[in-house]
Amino acid sequence: MNRKMKSNPQVRTMSRGTKIFTYICLAWAVLVALMPLVWLFISSLKKDPLARPGFQLPESICLDGYISTFRDLHVMRYFGNSMIIAGVSVVISILMISMSAYVVARMEFKGKKLVNLMLYSTMFIPATALTYPVYNLVNKMHIYNTRGALIFIYACSGLAVSFFVIKNYYANIPHELEEAARIDGCGYAMTWWKVIFPIARPGIMTAGVLAFLNNWNEYYWASLVIVDREKLTVPALLSTFTTSFRTNYNGLFSAMVIIILPPVILYCVFSKFFVEALSGGAVKG
């Protein structure tokens, strides 16, 4: 531990006051991030969350919301829908983006800046602005009210963020590795698969996890193009707890706790890829 601190000049030169201020800021950030989750979990254990709002502990632990979510709503069916739709769309989108980002990051061609500009500009287009053209296209393709419609939409959504992450990771890979692969007789596709992809795996995995989380939590398109209850995704399921006359808050909060568990577990499993990707894409010898 002491050896690591000595090798890091920022840790060595940090004053005591700076350390204390840094820890206070980190503690405040953790508190702000965890407060909604703690509030949600405590509320899910109350029989009537409105009777004891906020962080008041429940008089008695009520698990009716969790039981009804699994027994009556068959939440695992919707988990399966979300897992299939989000997983397949991520594989399609990341495969396309990782190859296209390789071309943009490692090759020179006319219109390269225009391609970058067009991809990055999609970050500023809200989903509501694309409602009519996408809805019309889905109907013309005769895939409305199918899982394929959501897979098609999700695979083409959020391209700019994934492209930005993967492209920046590609840009830090030395060109000498590609030249060595060319000497060995590898083409562009084989160079990407054998050389670039293994090195850039942390960046690609990071983009994949971000895309999966975005697709898992997406509600707008899922509620728009899916009508059959059996085909709904997990976020669209939450709307069933609210009717014109009342809202089942105990069941709603319990379902929300169950829904956020897979993203949390997924991030914990792949957290090392986030750390490696944020380190700048350093190439290990």
Short mmCIF file of C-alpha atoms in Angstrom, two decimals:
data_model
loop_
_atom_site.label_atom_id
_atom_site.label_comp_id
_atom_site.label_asym_id
_atom_site.label_seq_id
_atom_site.Cartn_x
_atom_site.Cartn_y
_atom_site.Cartn_z
CA MET A 1 0.00 0.00 0.00
CA ASN A 2 2.82 2.41 0.88
CA ARG A 3 4.60 1.56 -2.36
CA LYS A 4 1.48 2.48 -4.36
CA MET A 5 1.13 5.77 -2.53
CA LYS A 6 4.77 6.64 -3.17
CA SER A 7 4.44 5.89 -6.89
CA ASN A 8 1.42 8.19 -7.17
CA PRO A 9 2.52 11.87 -7.01
CA GLN A 10 -1.06 13.12 -6.62
CA VAL A 11 -1.54 11.12 -3.43
CA ARG A 12 1.90 12.15 -2.11
CA THR A 13 1.39 15.88 -2.68
CA MET A 14 -2.24 16.01 -1.47
CA SER A 15 -2.49 18.07 1.71
CA ARG A 16 -4.48 16.99 4.74
CA GLY A 17 -7.12 19.66 4.17
CA THR A 18 -7.55 18.57 0.55
CA LYS A 19 -7.95 14.95 1.62
CA ILE A 20 -10.61 15.87 4.18
CA PHE A 21 -12.51 17.98 1.63
CA THR A 22 -12.28 15.17 -0.94
CA TYR A 23 -13.63 12.59 1.50
CA ILE A 24 -16.49 14.92 2.48
CA CYS A 25 -17.43 15.38 -1.19
CA LEU A 26 -17.27 11.63 -1.82
CA ALA A 27 -19.38 10.91 1.26
CA TRP A 28 -21.94 13.48 0.15
CA ALA A 29 -22.07 11.96 -3.36
CA VAL A 30 -22.60 8.47 -1.92
CA LEU A 31 -25.32 9.78 0.40
CA VAL A 32 -27.17 11.52 -2.43
CA ALA A 33 -26.92 8.41 -4.62
CA LEU A 34 -28.10 5.96 -1.95
CA MET A 35 -30.90 8.00 -0.36
CA PRO A 36 -33.50 7.28 -3.12
CA LEU A 37 -32.65 3.57 -3.06
CA VAL A 38 -32.95 3.36 0.72
CA TRP A 39 -36.23 5.30 0.63
CA LEU A 40 -37.58 2.98 -2.06
CA PHE A 41 -36.62 -0.18 -0.17
CA ILE A 42 -38.09 1.05 3.12
CA SER A 43 -41.32 2.11 1.38
CA SER A 44 -41.64 -1.31 -0.28
CA LEU A 45 -41.81 -2.92 3.18
CA LYS A 46 -44.76 -0.77 4.30
CA LYS A 47 -48.32 -1.96 3.89
CA ASP A 48 -49.41 1.61 3.14
CA PRO A 49 -46.41 3.80 2.18
CA LEU A 50 -48.58 6.94 2.19
CA ALA A 51 -49.55 6.39 5.84
CA ARG A 52 -45.90 6.45 6.92
CA PRO A 53 -44.12 8.47 4.22
CA GLY A 54 -40.46 9.25 3.89
CA PHE A 55 -37.82 7.38 5.89
CA GLN A 56 -40.16 6.33 8.69
CA LEU A 57 -39.63 2.66 9.47
CA PRO A 58 -42.64 0.39 8.92
CA GLU A 59 -44.65 -0.65 11.96
CA SER A 60 -44.50 -4.23 10.64
CA ILE A 61 -42.71 -5.65 7.63
CA CYS A 62 -45.13 -6.29 4.78
CA LEU A 63 -43.97 -8.52 1.91
CA ASP A 64 -47.32 -8.63 0.13
CA GLY A 65 -45.99 -6.47 -2.69
CA TYR A 66 -43.10 -8.82 -3.42
CA ILE A 67 -45.32 -11.90 -3.20
CA SER A 68 -47.96 -10.49 -5.54
CA THR A 69 -45.30 -9.31 -7.99
CA PHE A 70 -43.98 -12.84 -8.43
CA ARG A 71 -47.21 -14.81 -7.90
CA ASP A 72 -49.90 -12.67 -9.55
CA LEU A 73 -47.98 -10.58 -12.10
CA HIS A 74 -45.55 -13.34 -13.13
CA VAL A 75 -42.73 -10.80 -13.22
CA MET A 76 -40.22 -13.36 -14.47
CA ARG A 77 -42.04 -13.45 -17.80
CA TYR A 78 -41.41 -9.73 -18.23
CA PHE A 79 -37.85 -10.19 -17.05
CA GLY A 80 -37.42 -12.68 -19.87
CA ASN A 81 -38.90 -10.25 -22.41
CA SER A 82 -36.59 -7.46 -21.28
CA MET A 83 -33.56 -9.75 -21.20
CA ILE A 84 -34.15 -11.04 -24.74
CA ILE A 85 -34.97 -7.63 -26.23
CA ALA A 86 -32.16 -5.74 -24.48
CA GLY A 87 -29.59 -8.52 -24.99
CA VAL A 88 -30.21 -9.09 -28.71
CA SER A 89 -30.37 -5.36 -29.48
CA VAL A 90 -27.07 -4.77 -27.63
CA VAL A 91 -25.30 -7.54 -29.54
CA ILE A 92 -26.50 -6.13 -32.88
CA SER A 93 -25.72 -2.50 -32.09
CA ILE A 94 -22.31 -3.11 -30.48
CA LEU A 95 -21.25 -5.35 -33.36
CA MET A 96 -22.14 -2.67 -35.90
CA ILE A 97 -20.70 0.20 -33.89
CA SER A 98 -17.44 -1.53 -32.98
CA MET A 99 -16.69 -2.21 -36.65
CA SER A 100 -17.75 1.23 -37.86
CA ALA A 101 -15.79 2.92 -35.05
CA TYR A 102 -12.72 0.95 -36.15
CA VAL A 103 -13.02 2.40 -39.66
CA VAL A 104 -13.51 5.96 -38.41
CA ALA A 105 -10.80 5.81 -35.74
CA ARG A 106 -8.07 3.97 -37.68
CA MET A 107 -8.55 4.93 -41.34
CA GLU A 108 -8.52 8.11 -43.37
CA PHE A 109 -11.22 8.70 -45.98
CA LYS A 110 -13.21 11.54 -47.49
CA GLY A 111 -16.15 12.66 -45.42
CA LYS A 112 -14.73 11.33 -42.15
CA LYS A 113 -15.55 14.52 -40.24
CA LEU A 114 -19.05 14.53 -41.69
CA VAL A 115 -19.63 10.95 -40.47
CA ASN A 116 -18.48 11.93 -36.96
CA LEU A 117 -20.71 15.00 -37.00
CA MET A 118 -23.77 13.06 -38.15
CA LEU A 119 -23.30 10.36 -35.50
CA TYR A 120 -22.69 12.78 -32.66
CA SER A 121 -25.66 14.94 -33.69
CA THR A 122 -28.01 12.05 -32.89
CA MET A 123 -27.26 12.62 -29.20
CA PHE A 124 -29.32 15.83 -29.32
CA ILE A 125 -32.43 14.40 -31.00
CA PRO A 126 -35.14 13.54 -28.44
CA ALA A 127 -37.07 10.30 -28.82
CA THR A 128 -40.37 12.17 -29.03
CA ALA A 129 -39.19 13.95 -32.19
CA LEU A 130 -38.78 10.56 -33.89
CA THR A 131 -42.14 9.17 -32.80
CA TYR A 132 -44.03 9.52 -36.08
CA PRO A 133 -41.31 8.37 -38.52
CA VAL A 134 -40.28 5.40 -36.37
CA TYR A 135 -43.88 4.42 -35.63
CA ASN A 136 -44.74 4.67 -39.33
CA LEU A 137 -41.68 2.61 -40.30
CA VAL A 138 -42.52 -0.10 -37.77
CA ASN A 139 -46.04 -0.37 -39.17
CA LYS A 140 -44.81 -0.54 -42.77
CA MET A 141 -42.41 -3.33 -41.80
CA HIS A 142 -45.35 -5.22 -40.22
CA ILE A 143 -43.52 -5.72 -36.94
CA TYR A 144 -45.80 -3.63 -34.73
CA ASN A 145 -46.65 -5.28 -31.39
CA THR A 146 -43.70 -7.66 -31.68
CA ARG A 147 -40.44 -8.01 -29.78
CA GLY A 148 -38.66 -7.50 -33.09
CA ALA A 149 -39.97 -3.93 -33.22
CA LEU A 150 -38.28 -3.06 -29.91
CA ILE A 151 -35.09 -4.88 -30.92
CA PHE A 152 -35.04 -2.86 -34.17
CA ILE A 153 -35.57 0.44 -32.32
CA TYR A 154 -33.11 -0.28 -29.51
CA ALA A 155 -30.40 -1.50 -31.90
CA CYS A 156 -30.59 1.84 -33.72
CA SER A 157 -30.84 3.99 -30.57
CA GLY A 158 -28.05 5.42 -28.49
CA LEU A 159 -25.47 4.87 -31.22
CA ALA A 160 -23.59 8.08 -30.51
CA VAL A 161 -22.66 7.22 -26.91
CA SER A 162 -21.43 3.73 -27.77
CA PHE A 163 -19.60 5.06 -30.82
CA PHE A 164 -17.91 7.76 -28.74
CA VAL A 165 -16.71 5.30 -26.07
CA ILE A 166 -15.42 2.66 -28.50
CA LYS A 167 -13.87 5.12 -30.96
CA ASN A 168 -11.87 6.87 -28.22
CA TYR A 169 -10.61 3.51 -27.00
CA TYR A 170 -9.55 2.51 -30.52
CA ALA A 171 -7.67 5.79 -30.95
CA ASN A 172 -5.26 4.90 -28.11
CA ILE A 173 -4.13 1.60 -29.65
CA PRO A 174 -0.66 1.86 -31.29
CA HIS A 175 -0.62 1.60 -35.08
CA GLU A 176 2.41 -0.69 -34.87
CA LEU A 177 0.13 -3.55 -33.83
CA GLU A 178 -1.89 -3.18 -37.01
CA GLU A 179 1.24 -2.97 -39.12
CA ALA A 180 2.54 -6.18 -37.57
CA ALA A 181 -0.77 -7.89 -38.35
CA ARG A 182 -0.57 -6.68 -41.96
CA ILE A 183 2.91 -8.16 -42.28
CA ASP A 184 1.53 -11.48 -41.05
CA GLY A 185 -1.04 -11.38 -43.84
CA CYS A 186 -4.15 -10.25 -41.93
CA GLY A 187 -6.78 -8.19 -43.71
CA TYR A 188 -8.83 -5.43 -42.13
CA ALA A 189 -11.48 -7.79 -40.77
CA MET A 190 -8.96 -10.26 -39.35
CA THR A 191 -6.89 -7.42 -37.87
CA TRP A 192 -9.95 -6.08 -36.09
CA TRP A 193 -10.96 -9.52 -34.81
CA LYS A 194 -7.52 -10.84 -33.81
CA VAL A 195 -5.74 -7.67 -32.67
CA ILE A 196 -7.98 -4.67 -32.09
CA PHE A 197 -11.01 -6.36 -30.54
CA PRO A 198 -9.11 -8.20 -27.72
CA ILE A 199 -7.26 -5.02 -26.74
CA ALA A 200 -10.36 -2.81 -26.90
CA ARG A 201 -12.56 -5.31 -25.06
CA PRO A 202 -12.90 -3.15 -21.90
CA GLY A 203 -14.16 -0.20 -23.95
CA ILE A 204 -16.52 -2.39 -25.98
CA MET A 205 -17.84 -4.09 -22.84
CA THR A 206 -18.38 -0.70 -21.21
CA ALA A 207 -20.38 0.51 -24.20
CA GLY A 208 -22.34 -2.75 -24.19
CA VAL A 209 -23.23 -2.49 -20.50
CA LEU A 210 -24.30 1.15 -20.89
CA ALA A 211 -26.46 0.24 -23.88
CA PHE A 212 -27.99 -2.70 -22.00
CA LEU A 213 -28.87 -0.54 -18.99
CA ASN A 214 -30.41 2.09 -21.26
CA ASN A 215 -32.50 -0.52 -23.08
CA TRP A 216 -33.50 -2.25 -19.85
CA ASN A 217 -34.83 1.00 -18.34
CA GLU A 218 -36.46 2.32 -21.53
CA TYR A 219 -40.20 2.93 -21.20
CA TYR A 220 -41.33 5.26 -23.99
CA TRP A 221 -40.93 2.95 -27.00
CA ALA A 222 -41.87 -0.15 -25.02
CA SER A 223 -45.24 1.35 -24.12
CA LEU A 224 -45.76 2.69 -27.65
CA VAL A 225 -45.13 -0.28 -29.92
CA ILE A 226 -46.13 -3.15 -27.59
CA VAL A 227 -49.81 -3.74 -26.84
CA ASP A 228 -50.08 -7.36 -25.67
CA ARG A 229 -49.48 -7.71 -21.96
CA GLU A 230 -47.50 -10.93 -22.46
CA LYS A 231 -44.92 -9.07 -24.55
CA LEU A 232 -44.40 -6.11 -22.23
CA THR A 233 -40.97 -5.31 -20.85
CA VAL A 234 -40.24 -4.72 -17.18
CA PRO A 235 -40.51 -0.87 -17.18
CA ALA A 236 -43.84 -1.02 -19.05
CA LEU A 237 -45.11 -3.39 -16.36
CA LEU A 238 -45.05 -0.57 -13.79
CA SER A 239 -47.97 1.15 -15.49
CA THR A 240 -50.25 -1.75 -14.48
CA PHE A 241 -50.08 -0.68 -10.84
CA THR A 242 -51.83 2.60 -11.60
CA THR A 243 -55.49 2.85 -12.58
CA SER A 244 -57.89 5.75 -12.97
CA PHE A 245 -59.01 5.43 -9.35
CA ARG A 246 -56.08 4.23 -7.26
CA THR A 247 -52.40 3.32 -7.21
CA ASN A 248 -51.02 0.22 -5.50
CA TYR A 249 -47.95 1.87 -4.00
CA ASN A 250 -46.85 -1.17 -2.03
CA GLY A 251 -46.82 -3.35 -5.16
CA LEU A 252 -45.33 -0.54 -7.26
CA PHE A 253 -42.40 0.05 -4.90
CA SER A 254 -41.79 -3.68 -4.50
CA ALA A 255 -41.72 -4.15 -8.28
CA MET A 256 -39.32 -1.22 -8.63
CA VAL A 257 -36.92 -2.78 -6.13
CA ILE A 258 -37.00 -6.04 -8.09
CA ILE A 259 -36.50 -4.22 -11.40
CA ILE A 260 -33.40 -2.30 -10.35
CA LEU A 261 -31.60 -5.40 -9.01
CA PRO A 262 -30.41 -6.78 -12.42
CA PRO A 263 -28.74 -3.48 -13.50
CA VAL A 264 -27.01 -3.20 -10.12
CA ILE A 265 -25.77 -6.79 -10.31
CA LEU A 266 -24.69 -6.30 -13.92
CA TYR A 267 -22.65 -3.23 -13.02
CA CYS A 268 -21.01 -4.99 -10.08
CA VAL A 269 -19.98 -7.90 -12.33
CA PHE A 270 -18.58 -5.69 -15.10
CA SER A 271 -17.24 -2.84 -12.95
CA LYS A 272 -13.64 -3.75 -13.78
CA PHE A 273 -14.31 -3.03 -17.44
CA PHE A 274 -15.52 0.46 -16.51
CA VAL A 275 -12.30 1.10 -14.60
CA GLU A 276 -10.13 -0.13 -17.49
CA ALA A 277 -12.11 1.87 -20.05
CA LEU A 278 -11.89 5.07 -18.02
CA SER A 279 -8.13 4.61 -17.62
CA GLY A 280 -7.72 5.74 -21.22
CA GLY A 281 -7.28 2.48 -23.08
CA ALA A 282 -3.71 1.81 -22.06
CA VAL A 283 -2.23 -1.14 -23.93
CA LYS A 284 -0.78 -3.81 -21.69
CA GLY A 285 2.54 -5.19 -22.75
#
